[in-house]
XYZ file of N, CA and C in Angstrom:
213
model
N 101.670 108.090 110.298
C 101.157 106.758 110.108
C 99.804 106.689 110.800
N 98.600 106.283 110.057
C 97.504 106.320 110.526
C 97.184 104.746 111.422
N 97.632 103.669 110.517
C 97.000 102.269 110.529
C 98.587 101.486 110.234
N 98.630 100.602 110.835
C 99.589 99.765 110.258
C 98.817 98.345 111.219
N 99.289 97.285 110.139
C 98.767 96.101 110.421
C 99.944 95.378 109.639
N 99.747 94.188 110.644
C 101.240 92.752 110.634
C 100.352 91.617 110.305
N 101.234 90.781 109.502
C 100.415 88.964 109.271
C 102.001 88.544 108.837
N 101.584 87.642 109.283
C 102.781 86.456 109.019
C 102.271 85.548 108.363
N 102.706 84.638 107.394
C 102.486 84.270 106.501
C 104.066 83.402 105.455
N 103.642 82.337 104.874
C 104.475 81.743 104.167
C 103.940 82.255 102.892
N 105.361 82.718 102.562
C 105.342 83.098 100.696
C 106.473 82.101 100.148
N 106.263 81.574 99.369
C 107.129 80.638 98.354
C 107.995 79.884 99.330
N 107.246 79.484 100.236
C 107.820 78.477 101.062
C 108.775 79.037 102.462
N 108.932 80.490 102.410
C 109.355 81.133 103.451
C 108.297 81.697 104.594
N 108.900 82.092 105.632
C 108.317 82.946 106.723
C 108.545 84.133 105.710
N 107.525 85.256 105.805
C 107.132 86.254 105.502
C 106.409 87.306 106.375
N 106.447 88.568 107.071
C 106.163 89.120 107.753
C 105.833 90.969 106.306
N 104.372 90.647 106.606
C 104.276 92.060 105.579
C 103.473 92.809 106.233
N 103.790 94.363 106.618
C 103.134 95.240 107.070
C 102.489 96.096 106.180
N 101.267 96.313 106.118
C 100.466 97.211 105.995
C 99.871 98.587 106.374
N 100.786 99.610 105.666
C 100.820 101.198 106.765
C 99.854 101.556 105.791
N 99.060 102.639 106.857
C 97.938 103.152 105.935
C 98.546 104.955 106.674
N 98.757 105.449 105.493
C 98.513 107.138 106.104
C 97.938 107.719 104.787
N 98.395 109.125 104.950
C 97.596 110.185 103.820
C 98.796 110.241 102.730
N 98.635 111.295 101.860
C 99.263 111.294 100.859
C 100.489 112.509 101.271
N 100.408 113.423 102.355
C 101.000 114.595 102.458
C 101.850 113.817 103.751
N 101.824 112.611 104.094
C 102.678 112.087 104.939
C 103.802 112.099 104.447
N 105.353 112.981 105.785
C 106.557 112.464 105.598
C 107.282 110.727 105.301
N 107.618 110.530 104.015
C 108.246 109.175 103.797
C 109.494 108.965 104.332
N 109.798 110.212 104.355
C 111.539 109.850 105.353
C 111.489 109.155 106.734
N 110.010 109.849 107.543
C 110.169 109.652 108.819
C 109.510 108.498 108.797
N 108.799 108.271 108.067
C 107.928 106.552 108.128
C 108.988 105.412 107.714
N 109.522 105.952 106.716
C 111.054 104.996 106.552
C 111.459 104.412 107.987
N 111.916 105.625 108.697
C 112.847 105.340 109.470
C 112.055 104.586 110.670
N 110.551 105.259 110.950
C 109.703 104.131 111.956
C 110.178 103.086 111.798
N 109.603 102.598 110.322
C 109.240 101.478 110.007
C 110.723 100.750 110.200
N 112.057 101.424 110.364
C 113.528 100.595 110.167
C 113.582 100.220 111.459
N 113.161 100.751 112.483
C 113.245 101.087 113.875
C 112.215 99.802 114.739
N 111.126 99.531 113.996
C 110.005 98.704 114.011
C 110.809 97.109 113.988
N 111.444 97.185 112.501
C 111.851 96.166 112.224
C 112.972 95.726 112.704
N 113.527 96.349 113.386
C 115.008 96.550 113.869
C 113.971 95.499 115.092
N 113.270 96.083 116.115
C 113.157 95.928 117.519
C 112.341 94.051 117.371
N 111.551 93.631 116.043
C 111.107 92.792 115.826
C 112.359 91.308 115.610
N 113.689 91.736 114.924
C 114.126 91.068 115.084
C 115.125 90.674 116.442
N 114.992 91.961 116.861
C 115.956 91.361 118.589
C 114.844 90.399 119.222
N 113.748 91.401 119.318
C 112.413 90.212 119.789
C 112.574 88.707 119.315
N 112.809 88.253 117.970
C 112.792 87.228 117.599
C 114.479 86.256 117.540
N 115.265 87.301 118.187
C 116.745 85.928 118.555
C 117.632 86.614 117.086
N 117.366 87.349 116.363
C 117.962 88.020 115.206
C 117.938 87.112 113.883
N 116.404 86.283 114.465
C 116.377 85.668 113.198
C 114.895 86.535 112.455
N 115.150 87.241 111.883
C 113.796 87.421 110.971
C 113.510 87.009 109.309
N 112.338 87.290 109.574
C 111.583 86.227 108.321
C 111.471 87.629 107.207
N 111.844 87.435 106.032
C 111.472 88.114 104.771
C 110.393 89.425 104.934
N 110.595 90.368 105.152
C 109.667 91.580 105.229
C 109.214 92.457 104.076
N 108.006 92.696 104.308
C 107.052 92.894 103.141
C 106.520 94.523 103.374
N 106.600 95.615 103.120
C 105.675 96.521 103.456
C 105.191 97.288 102.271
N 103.690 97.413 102.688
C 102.577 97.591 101.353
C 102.295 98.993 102.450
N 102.537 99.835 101.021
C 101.815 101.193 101.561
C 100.797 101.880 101.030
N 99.459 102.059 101.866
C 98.204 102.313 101.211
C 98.194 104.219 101.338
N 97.803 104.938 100.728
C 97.940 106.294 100.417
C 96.668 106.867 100.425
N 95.660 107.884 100.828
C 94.764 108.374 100.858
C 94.557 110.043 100.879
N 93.874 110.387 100.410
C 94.105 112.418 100.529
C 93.661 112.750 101.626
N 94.482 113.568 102.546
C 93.711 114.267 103.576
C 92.715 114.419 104.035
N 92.268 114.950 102.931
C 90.839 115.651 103.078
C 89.761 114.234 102.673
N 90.171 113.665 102.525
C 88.805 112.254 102.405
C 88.809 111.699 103.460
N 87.974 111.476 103.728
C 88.127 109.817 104.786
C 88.411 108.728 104.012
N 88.653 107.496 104.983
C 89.081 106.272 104.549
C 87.841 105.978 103.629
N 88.202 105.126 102.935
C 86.977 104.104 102.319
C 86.671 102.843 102.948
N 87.692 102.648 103.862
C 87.420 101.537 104.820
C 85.973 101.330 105.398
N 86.115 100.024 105.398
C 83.933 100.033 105.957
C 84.148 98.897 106.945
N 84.087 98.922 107.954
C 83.680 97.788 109.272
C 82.427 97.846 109.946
């Protein structure tokens, strides 16, 4: 996992929590799975075991490029 980014946000009238992982394309999905279960797991003890609708968008890039990201 290179990048991951959180926003909270109301979708169709709910709490919504969608993460944004950015890695490469030759990244293990098993083990990002399981981050990401592990992530979400620790977010809802944090929050009283109430969590809001989770969203994760996964952005994909080749190795060998850099990002196209521009800041």
């Amino acid at each position: 996992m290179d990048d991951v980014r959180a926003r909270t946000r109301t979708v169709r009238g709910r709490p919504t929590l969608t993460l944004t992982v950015r890695t490469t394309t030759d990244a293990d999905l098993d083990a990002l799975r399981a981050r990401l279960s592990h992530v979400i797991a620790d977010i809802a003890d944090n929050a009283g075991g109430h969590l809001p609708d989770v969203r994760v968008l996964l952005e994909l890039r080749h190795p060998d490029r850099p990002s196209r990201r521009v800041e």
